[in-house]
Coordinates of C-alpha atoms in Angstrom, one line a residue:
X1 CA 1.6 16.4 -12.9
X2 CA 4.7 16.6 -15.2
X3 CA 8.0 14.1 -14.6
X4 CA 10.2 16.9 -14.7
X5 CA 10.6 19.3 -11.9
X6 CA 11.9 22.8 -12.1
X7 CA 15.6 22.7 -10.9
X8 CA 15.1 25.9 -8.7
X9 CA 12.3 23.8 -6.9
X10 CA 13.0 23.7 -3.2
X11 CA 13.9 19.6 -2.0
X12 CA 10.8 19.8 0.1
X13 CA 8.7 20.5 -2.4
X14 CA 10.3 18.3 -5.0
X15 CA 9.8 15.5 -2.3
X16 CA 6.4 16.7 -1.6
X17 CA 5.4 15.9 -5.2
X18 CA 7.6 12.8 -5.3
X19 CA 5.9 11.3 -2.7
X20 CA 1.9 12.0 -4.3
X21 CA 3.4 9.6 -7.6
X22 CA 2.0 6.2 -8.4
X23 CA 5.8 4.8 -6.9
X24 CA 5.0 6.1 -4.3
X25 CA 1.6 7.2 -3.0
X26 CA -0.7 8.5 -5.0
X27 CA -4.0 8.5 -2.8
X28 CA -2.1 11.2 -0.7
X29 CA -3.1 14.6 -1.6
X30 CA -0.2 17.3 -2.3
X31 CA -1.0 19.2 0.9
X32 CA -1.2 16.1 3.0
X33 CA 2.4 15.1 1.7
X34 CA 4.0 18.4 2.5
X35 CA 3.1 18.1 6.0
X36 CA 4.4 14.6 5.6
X37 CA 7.9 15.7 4.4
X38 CA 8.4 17.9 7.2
X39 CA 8.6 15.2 9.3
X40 CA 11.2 13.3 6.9
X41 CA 15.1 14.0 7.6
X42 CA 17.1 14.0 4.6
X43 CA 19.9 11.8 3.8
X44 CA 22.2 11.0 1.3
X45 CA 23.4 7.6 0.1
X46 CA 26.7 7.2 -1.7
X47 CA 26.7 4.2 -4.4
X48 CA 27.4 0.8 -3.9
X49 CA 26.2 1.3 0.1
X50 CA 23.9 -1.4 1.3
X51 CA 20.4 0.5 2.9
X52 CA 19.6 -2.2 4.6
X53 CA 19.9 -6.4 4.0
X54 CA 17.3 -8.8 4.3
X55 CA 17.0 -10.7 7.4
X56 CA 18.1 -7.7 9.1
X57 CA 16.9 -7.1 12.2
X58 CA 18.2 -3.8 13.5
X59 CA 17.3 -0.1 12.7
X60 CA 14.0 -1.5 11.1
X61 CA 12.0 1.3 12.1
X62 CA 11.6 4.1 9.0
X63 CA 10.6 4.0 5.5
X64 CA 12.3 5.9 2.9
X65 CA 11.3 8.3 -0.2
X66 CA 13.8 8.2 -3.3
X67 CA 14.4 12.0 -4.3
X68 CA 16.9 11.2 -6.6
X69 CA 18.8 8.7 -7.7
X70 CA 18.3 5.2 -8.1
X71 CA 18.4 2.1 -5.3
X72 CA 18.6 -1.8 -6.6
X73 CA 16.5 -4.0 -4.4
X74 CA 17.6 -7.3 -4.2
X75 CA 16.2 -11.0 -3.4
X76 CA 17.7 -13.9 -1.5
X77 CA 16.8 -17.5 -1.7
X78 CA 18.9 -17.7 1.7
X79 CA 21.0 -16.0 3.7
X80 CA 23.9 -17.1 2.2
X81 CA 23.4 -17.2 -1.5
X82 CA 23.6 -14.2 -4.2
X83 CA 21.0 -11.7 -4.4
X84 CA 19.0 -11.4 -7.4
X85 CA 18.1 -7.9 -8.7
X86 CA 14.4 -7.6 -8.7
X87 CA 13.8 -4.0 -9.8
X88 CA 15.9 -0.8 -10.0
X89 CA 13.8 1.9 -8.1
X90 CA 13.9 5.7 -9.0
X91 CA 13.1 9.7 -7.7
X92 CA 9.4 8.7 -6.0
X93 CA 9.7 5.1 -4.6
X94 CA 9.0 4.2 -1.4
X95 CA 11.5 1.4 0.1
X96 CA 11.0 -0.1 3.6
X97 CA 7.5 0.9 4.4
X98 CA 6.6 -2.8 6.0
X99 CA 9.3 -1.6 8.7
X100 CA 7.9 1.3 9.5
X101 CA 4.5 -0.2 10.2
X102 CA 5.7 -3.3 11.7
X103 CA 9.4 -2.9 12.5
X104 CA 10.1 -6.7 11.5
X105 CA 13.6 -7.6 9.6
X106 CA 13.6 -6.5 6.0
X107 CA 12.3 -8.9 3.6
X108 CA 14.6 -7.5 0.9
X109 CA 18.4 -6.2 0.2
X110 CA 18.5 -2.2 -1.0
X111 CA 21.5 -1.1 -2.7
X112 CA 22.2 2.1 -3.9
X113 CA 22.8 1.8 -8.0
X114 CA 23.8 5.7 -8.0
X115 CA 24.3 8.3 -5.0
X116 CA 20.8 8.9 -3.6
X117 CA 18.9 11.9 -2.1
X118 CA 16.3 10.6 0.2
X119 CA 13.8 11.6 2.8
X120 CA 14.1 9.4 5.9
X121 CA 10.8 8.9 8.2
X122 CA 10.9 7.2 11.6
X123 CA 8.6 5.4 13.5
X124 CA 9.3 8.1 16.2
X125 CA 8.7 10.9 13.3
X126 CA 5.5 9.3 12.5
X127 CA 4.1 9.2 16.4
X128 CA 5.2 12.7 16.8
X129 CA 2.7 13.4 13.2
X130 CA 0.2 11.0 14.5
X131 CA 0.1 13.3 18.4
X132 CA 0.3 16.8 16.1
X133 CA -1.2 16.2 12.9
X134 CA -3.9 12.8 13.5
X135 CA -5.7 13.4 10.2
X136 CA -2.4 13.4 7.9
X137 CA -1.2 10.8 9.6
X138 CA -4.1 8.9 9.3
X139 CA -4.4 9.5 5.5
X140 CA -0.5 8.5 5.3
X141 CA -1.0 5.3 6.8
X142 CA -4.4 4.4 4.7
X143 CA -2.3 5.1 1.5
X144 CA 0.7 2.8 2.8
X145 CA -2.0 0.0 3.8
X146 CA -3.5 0.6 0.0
X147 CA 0.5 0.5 -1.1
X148 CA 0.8 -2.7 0.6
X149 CA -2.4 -4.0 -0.1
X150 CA -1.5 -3.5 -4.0
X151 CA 1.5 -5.5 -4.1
X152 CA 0.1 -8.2 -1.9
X153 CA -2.7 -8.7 -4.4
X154 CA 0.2 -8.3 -7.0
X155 CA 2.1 -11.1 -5.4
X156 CA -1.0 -13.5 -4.8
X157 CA -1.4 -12.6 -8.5
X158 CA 2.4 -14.1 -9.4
X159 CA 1.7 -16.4 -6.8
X160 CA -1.8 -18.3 -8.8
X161 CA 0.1 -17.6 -12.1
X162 CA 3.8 -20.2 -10.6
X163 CA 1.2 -22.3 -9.3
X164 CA -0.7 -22.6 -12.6
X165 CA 2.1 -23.5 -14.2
X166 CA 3.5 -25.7 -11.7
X167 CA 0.7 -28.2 -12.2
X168 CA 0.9 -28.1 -16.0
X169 CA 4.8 -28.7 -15.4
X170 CA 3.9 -31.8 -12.9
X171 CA 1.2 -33.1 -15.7
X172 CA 3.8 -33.1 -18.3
X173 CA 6.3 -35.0 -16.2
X174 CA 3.7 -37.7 -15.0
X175 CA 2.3 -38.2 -18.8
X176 CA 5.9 -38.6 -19.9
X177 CA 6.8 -41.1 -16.7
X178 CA 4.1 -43.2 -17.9
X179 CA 5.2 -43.0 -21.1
X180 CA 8.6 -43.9 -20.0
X181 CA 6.7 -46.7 -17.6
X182 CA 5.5 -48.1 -20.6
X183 CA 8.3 -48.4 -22.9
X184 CA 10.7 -49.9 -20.7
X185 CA 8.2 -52.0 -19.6
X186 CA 9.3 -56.4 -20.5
X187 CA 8.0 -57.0 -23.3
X188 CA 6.3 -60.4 -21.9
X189 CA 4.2 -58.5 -19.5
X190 CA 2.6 -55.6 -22.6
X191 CA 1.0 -58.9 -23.9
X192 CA 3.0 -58.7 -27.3

C-alpha cells in the first residue's frame, strides 16, 4: 500500500486504510477496518489542545485514529513537573487504546502539534460492533492486544537495556569508592 492517498479519496476510506498501517494495526484486514470505521465519529482537533493528560481519570473510554495531522505525546515524572515529548505521532497512529480496553486514567499527555482529523471510537461504539458485527470486533481487539503486546515487549526491552546499564553504572561507582577508600585512607594503617 502506497503512503500517499488520492485527495478525492472519501475520509472513510482514507481512515479505513490508515487504520490497516504498521502505526496502527496492521493484522486488521482492509475489509475488517472499514466496518471498524463506521463505528468511529469523526473529530477535529485544533493545535495546541490537550486530548487528554495523564493521570486523567475522566472520559477514558475511546481510542483514537490520527487521519491527519500530527499529535505530541508527552511523559511526566509527576504530576506536577514538565512533560517530556516522547514521540510526535502522524495520519495512522493509534493514541489511547489501553482506555478503551480498560478505561483506566491515561498513562500519557496528547497534544495536538498541528490541527488533527481523527476518528473517535467508544467503548459504547465498540459493544454496539461486538452485539452487530462479533467477528470484526473480535479481530479488532486481537490486533489491539498484539498492538499492546508489541510495545510491552518493547518496553521490557528498554526496561533490561536501563537496567544493564544501571549495574555497570553502580560497578563503576563502587570500583572508584574503593579507590577513593583507599587513597584517603592514613597512611599508618596502608602499612607504608
Amino acid at each position: 500500500m502506497s503512503d500517499t492517498f488520492d485527495p478525492q479519496m472519501p475520509v472513510q476510506e482514507r481512515a479505513a486504510h490508515l487504520l490497516v498501517t504498521p502505526g496502527a494495526l496492521v493484522q486488521l484486514s482492509l475489509p475488517d477496518a472499514r466496518e471498524v470505521v463506521r463505528y468511529m465519529q469523526p473529530c477535529r482537533i485544533d493545535a495546541d489542545t490537550t486530548i487528554f493528560r495523564a493521570g486523567d481519570a475522566t472520559d477514558v473510554d475511546y481510542m483514537m485514529l490520527v487521519i491527519d495531522g500530527d499529535v505530541t505525546v508527552e511523559s511526566h515524572a509527576s504530576p506536577t513537573s514538565e512533560g517530556m515529548v516522547v514521540t510526535v505521532l502522524g495520519p495512522g497512529s493509534l493514541i489511547g487504546e489501553m482506555g478503551l480496553i480498560d478505561g483506566s486514567p491515561r498513562s500519557a499527555t496528547c497534544i495536538a502539534a498541528t490541527n488533527v482529523a481523527a476518528g473517535r471510537l467508544s467503548r459504547e461504539a465498540l459493544a454496539r460492533l461486538m452485539q452487530e458485527q462479533p467477528g470484526v470486533a473480535a479481530r479488532l481487539l486481537l490486533a489491539i492486544s498484539k498492538r499492546l503486546s508489541d510495545h510491552l515487549r518493547e518496553a521490557n526491552r528498554k526496561l533490561m537495556t536501563f537496567t544493564q546499564v544501571s549495574r555497570a553504572l553502580q560497578q563503576e561507582l563502587d570500583a572508584a569508592h574503593a579507590i577513593n577508600r583507599r587513597l584517603l585512607e592514613p597512611k599508618g594503617r596502608s602499612g607504608h
